[in-house]
PDB file of C-alpha atoms in Angstrom:
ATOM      1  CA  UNK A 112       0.000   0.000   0.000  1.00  0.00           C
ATOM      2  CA  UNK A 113       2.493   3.098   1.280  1.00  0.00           C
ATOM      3  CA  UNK A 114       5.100   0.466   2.010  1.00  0.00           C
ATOM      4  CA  UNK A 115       6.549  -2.768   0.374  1.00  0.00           C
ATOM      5  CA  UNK A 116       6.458  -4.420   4.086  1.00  0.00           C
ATOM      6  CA  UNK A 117       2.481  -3.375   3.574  1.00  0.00           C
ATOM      7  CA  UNK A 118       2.140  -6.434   0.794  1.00  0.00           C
ATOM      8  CA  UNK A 119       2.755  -9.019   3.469  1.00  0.00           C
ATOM      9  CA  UNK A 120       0.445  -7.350   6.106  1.00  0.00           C
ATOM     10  CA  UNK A 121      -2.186  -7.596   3.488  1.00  0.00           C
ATOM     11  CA  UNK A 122      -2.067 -10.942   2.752  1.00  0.00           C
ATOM     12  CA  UNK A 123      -2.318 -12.186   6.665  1.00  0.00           C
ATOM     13  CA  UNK A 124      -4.625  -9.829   7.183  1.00  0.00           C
ATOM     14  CA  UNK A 125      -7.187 -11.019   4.156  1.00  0.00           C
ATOM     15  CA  UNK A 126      -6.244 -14.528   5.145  1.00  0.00           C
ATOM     16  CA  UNK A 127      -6.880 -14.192   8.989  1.00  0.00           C
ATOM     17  CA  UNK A 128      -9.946 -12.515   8.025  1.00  0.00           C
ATOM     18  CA  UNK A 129     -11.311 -14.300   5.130  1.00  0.00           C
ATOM     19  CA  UNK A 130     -15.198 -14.573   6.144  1.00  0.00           C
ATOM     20  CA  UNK A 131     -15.463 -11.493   7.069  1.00  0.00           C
ATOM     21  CA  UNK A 132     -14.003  -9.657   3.949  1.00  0.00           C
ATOM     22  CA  UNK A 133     -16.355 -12.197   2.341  1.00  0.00           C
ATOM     23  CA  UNK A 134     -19.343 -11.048   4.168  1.00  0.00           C
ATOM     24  CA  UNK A 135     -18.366  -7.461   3.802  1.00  0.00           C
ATOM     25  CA  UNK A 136     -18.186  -7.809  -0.089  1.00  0.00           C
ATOM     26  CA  UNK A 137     -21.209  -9.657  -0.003  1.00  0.00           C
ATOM     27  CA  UNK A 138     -23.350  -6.876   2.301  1.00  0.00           C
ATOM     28  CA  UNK A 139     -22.059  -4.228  -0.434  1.00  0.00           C
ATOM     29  CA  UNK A 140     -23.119  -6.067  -3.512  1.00  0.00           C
ATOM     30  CA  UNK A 141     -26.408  -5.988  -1.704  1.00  0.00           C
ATOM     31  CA  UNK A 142     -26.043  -2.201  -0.796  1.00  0.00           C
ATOM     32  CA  UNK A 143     -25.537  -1.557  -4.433  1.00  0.00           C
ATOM     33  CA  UNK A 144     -28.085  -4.169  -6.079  1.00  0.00           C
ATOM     34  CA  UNK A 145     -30.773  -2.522  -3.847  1.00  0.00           C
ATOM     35  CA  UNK A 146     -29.282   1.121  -4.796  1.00  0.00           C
ATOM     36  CA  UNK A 147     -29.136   0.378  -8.897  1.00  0.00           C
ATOM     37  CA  UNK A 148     -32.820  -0.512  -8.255  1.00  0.00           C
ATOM     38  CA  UNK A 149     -34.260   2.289  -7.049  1.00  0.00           C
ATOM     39  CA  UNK A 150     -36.741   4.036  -9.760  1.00  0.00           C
ATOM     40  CA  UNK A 151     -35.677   6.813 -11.590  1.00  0.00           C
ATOM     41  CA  UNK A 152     -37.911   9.795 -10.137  1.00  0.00           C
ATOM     42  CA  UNK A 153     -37.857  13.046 -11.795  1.00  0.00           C
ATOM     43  CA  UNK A 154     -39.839  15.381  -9.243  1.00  0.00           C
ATOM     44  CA  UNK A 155     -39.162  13.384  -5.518  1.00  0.00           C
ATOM     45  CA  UNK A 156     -39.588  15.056  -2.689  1.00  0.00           C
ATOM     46  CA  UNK A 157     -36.657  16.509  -0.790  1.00  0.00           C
ATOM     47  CA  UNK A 158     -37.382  14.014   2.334  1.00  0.00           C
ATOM     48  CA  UNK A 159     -37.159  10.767  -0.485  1.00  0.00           C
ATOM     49  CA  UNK A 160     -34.195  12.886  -2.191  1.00  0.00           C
ATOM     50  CA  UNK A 161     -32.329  13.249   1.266  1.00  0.00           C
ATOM     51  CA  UNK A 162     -32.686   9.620   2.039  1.00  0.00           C
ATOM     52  CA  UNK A 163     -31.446   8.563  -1.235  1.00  0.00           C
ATOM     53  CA  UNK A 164     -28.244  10.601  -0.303  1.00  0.00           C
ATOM     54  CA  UNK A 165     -27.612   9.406   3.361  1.00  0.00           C
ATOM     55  CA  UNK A 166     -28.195   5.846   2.094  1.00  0.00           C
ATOM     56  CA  UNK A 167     -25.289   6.052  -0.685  1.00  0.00           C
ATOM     57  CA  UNK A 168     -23.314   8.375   1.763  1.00  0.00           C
ATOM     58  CA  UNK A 169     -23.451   5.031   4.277  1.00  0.00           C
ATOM     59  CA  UNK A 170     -22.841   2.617   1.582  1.00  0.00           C
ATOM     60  CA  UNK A 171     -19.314   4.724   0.624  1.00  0.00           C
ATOM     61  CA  UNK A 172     -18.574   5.228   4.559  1.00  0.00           C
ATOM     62  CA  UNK A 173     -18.961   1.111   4.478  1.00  0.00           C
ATOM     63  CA  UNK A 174     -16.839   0.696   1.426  1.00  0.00           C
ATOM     64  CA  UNK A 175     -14.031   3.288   2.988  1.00  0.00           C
ATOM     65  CA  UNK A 176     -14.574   1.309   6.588  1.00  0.00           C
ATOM     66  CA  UNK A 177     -13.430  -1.815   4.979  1.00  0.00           C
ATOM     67  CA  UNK A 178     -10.621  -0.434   2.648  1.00  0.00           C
ATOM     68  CA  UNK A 179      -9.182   0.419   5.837  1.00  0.00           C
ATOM     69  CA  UNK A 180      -9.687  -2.489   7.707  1.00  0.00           C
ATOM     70  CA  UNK A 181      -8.130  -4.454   5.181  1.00  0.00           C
ATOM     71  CA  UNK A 182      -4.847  -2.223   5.440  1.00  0.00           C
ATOM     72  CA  UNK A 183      -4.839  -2.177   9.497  1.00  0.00           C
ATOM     73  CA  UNK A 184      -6.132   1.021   9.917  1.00  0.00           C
ATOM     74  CA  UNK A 185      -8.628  -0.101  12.704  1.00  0.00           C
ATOM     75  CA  UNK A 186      -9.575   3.612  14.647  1.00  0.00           C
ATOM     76  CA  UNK A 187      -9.503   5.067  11.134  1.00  0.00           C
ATOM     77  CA  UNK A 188     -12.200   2.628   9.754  1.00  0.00           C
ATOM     78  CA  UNK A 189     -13.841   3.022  12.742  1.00  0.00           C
ATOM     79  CA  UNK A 190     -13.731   6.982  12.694  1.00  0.00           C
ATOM     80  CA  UNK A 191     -15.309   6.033   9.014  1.00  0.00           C
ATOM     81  CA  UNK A 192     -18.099   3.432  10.413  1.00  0.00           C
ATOM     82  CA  UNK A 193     -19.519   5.833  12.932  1.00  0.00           C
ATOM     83  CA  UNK A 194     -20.252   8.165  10.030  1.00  0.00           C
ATOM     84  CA  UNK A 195     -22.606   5.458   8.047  1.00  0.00           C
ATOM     85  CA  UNK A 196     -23.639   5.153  11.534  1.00  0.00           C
ATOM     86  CA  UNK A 197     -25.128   8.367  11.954  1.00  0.00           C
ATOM     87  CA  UNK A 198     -26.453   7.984   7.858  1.00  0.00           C
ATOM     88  CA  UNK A 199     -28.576   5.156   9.304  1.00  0.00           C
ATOM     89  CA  UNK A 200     -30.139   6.904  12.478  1.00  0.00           C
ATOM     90  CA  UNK A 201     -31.419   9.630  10.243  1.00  0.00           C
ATOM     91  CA  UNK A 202     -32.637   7.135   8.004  1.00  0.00           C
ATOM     92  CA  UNK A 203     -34.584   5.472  10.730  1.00  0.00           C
ATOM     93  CA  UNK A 204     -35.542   8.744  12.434  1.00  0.00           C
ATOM     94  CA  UNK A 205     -36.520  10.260   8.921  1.00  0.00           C
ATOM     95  CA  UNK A 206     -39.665   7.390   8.488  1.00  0.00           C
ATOM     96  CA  UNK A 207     -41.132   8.441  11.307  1.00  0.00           C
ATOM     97  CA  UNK A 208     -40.133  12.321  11.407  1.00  0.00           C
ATOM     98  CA  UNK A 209     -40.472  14.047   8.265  1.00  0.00           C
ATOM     99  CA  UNK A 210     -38.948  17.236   9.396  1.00  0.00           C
ATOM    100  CA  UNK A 211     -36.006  15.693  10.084  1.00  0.00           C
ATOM    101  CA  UNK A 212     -34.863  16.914   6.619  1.00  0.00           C
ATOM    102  CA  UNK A 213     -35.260  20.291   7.630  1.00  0.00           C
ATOM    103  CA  UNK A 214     -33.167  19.774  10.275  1.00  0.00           C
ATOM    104  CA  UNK A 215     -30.194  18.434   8.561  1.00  0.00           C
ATOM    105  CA  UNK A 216     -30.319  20.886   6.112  1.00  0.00           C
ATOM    106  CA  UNK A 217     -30.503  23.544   8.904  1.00  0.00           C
ATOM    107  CA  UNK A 218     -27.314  21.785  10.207  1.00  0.00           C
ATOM    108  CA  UNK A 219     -25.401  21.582   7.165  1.00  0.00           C
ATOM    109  CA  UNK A 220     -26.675  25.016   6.505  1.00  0.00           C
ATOM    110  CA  UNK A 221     -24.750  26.404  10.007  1.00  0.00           C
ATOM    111  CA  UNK A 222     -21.810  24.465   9.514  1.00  0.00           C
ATOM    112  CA  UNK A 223     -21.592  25.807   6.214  1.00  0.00           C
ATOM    113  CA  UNK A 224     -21.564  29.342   7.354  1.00  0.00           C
ATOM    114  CA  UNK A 225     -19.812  28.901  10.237  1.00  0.00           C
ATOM    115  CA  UNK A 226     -16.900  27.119   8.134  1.00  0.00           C
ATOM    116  CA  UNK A 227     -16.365  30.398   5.640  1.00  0.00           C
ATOM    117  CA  UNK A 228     -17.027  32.964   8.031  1.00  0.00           C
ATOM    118  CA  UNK A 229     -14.053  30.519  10.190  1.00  0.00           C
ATOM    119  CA  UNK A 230     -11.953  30.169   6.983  1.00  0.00           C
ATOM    120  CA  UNK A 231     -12.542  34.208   6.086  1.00  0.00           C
ATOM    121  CA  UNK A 232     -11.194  35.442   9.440  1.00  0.00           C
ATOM    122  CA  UNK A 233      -7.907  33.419   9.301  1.00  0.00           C
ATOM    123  CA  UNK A 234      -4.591  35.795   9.202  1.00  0.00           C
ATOM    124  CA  UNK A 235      -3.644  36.235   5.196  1.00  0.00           C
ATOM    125  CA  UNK A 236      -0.548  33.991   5.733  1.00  0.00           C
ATOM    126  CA  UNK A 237      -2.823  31.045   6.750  1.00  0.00           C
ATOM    127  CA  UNK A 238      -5.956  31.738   4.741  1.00  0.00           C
ATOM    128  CA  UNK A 239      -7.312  34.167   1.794  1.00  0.00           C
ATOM    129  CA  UNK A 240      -6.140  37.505   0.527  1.00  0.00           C
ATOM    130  CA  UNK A 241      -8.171  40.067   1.818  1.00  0.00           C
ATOM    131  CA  UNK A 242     -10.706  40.420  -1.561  1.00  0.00           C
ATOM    132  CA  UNK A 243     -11.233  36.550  -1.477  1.00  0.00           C
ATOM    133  CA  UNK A 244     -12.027  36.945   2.473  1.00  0.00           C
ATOM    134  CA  UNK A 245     -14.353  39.678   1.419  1.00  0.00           C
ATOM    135  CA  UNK A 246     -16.426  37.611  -0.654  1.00  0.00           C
ATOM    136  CA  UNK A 247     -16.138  34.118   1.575  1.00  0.00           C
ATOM    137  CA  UNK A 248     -17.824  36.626   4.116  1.00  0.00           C
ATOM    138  CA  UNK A 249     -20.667  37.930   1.823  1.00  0.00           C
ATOM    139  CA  UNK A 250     -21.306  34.299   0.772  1.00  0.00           C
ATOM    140  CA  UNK A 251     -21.655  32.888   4.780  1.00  0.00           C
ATOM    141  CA  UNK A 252     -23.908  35.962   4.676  1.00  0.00           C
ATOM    142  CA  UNK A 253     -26.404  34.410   1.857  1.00  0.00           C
ATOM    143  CA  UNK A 254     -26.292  30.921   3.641  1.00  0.00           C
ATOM    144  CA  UNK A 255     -29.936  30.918   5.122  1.00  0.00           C
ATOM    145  CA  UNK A 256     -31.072  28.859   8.278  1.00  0.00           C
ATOM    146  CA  UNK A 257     -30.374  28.951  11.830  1.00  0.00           C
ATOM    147  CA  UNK A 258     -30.363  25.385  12.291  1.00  0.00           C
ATOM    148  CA  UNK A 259     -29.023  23.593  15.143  1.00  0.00           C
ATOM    149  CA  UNK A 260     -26.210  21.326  15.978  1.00  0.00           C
ATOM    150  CA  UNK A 261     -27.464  17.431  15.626  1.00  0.00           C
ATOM    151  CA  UNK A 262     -27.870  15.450  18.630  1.00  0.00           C
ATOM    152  CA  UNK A 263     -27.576  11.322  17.086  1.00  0.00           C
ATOM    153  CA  UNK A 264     -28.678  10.087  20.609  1.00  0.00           C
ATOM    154  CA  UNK A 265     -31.956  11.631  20.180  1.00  0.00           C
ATOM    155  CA  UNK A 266     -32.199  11.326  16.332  1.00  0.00           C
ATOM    156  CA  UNK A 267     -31.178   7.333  16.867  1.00  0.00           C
ATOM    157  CA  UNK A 268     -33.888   6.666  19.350  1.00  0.00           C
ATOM    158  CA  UNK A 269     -36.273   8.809  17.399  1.00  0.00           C
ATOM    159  CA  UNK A 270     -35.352   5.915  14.617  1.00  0.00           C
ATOM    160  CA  UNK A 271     -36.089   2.841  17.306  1.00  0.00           C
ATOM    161  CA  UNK A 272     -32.276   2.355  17.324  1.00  0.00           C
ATOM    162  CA  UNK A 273     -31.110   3.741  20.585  1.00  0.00           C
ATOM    163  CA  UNK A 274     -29.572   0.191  21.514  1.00  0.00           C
ATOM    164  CA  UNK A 275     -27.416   0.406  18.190  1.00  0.00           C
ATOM    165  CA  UNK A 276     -26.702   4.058  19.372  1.00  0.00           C
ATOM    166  CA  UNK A 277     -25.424   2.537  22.759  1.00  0.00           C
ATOM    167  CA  UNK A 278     -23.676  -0.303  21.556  1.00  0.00           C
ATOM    168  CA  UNK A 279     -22.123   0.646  18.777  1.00  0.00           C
ATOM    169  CA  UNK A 280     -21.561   3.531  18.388  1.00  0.00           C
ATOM    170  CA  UNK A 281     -20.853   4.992  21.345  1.00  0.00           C
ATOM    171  CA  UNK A 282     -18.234   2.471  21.978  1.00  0.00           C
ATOM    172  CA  UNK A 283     -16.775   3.738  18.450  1.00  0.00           C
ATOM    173  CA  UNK A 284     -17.061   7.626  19.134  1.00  0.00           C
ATOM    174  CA  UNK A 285     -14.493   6.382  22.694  1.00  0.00           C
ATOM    175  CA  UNK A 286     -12.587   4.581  20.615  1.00  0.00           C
ATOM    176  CA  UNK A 287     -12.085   7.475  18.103  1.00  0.00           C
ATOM    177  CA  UNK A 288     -11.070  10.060  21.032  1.00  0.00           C
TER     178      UNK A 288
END
């Protein structure tokens, strides 16, 4: 992989491991068979058009988990499978709470502006000449939404998943820190 030594690693690791980098490939050939059949919908609403996103956003956080598993890169993957985590408690959450789409969008919608206007006020040696600042300011300005930061322990049990929330991935957000 970044290293020759790396070649050798992969093969004990893939050998070691064998049924489980079977079931991983076979879980993602599902992820994408059920994916590639979805219908085509021109006008969807933006609650079936979020979900569509979170579930390929957790199928790629899946795929990335187990790229780097396979290379030994075990709180990395894990950093990676909390994140498809989180895709699936809004999933959940989002059958029974429609307005949970608002409230991602809200989120993404702070971070968003609280990224440029972060970015903007860096010194010019470490961020943007001054007319580029300008303008990352008057965009955060546009950015609409006073959204909130998400709370996954509520959205999770909101989903019925709470015990996933607590066994999983609570153990992986420790793991991470």
């Amino acid at each position: 992989f970044l290293a020759p030594e790396m070649d050798n690693w992969l093969k004990v690791n893939r050998g070691r491991n064998r049924e489980w980098f079977a079931l991983a490939h076979e879980i993602n050939r599902l992820a994408q068979e059920l994916w590639n059949g979805l219908p085509d919908v021109v006008q969807e609403s933006s609650w079936k058009f979020t979900t569509r996103l979170l579930y390929l956003r957790g199928i790629n956080s899946f795929q990335a988990a187990v790229v780097l598993i396979n290379h030994g890169l075990t709180v990395d993957a894990g950093t990676i499978a909390r994140s498809a985590f989180e895709d699936l408690f809004c999933l959940a959450a989002s059958k029974n709470d429609e307005a949970l789409v608002a409230r991602l969008v809200g989120a993404q919608n702070v971070n968003r502006k609280k990224q440029a206007r972060t970015v903007a006020q860096l010194p010019s040696d470490l961020g943007l000449e001054e007319v580029k600042a300008a303008k990352l300011k008057e965009f955060a300005d546009t950015i609409e939404g006073d959204g909130q930061q998400l709370n996954f322990a509520e959205i999770a049990e909101g989903g019925k998943l709470k015990p996933v929330y607590d066994a999983y991935y609570r153990t992986l957000s420790h793991d991470a820190a």
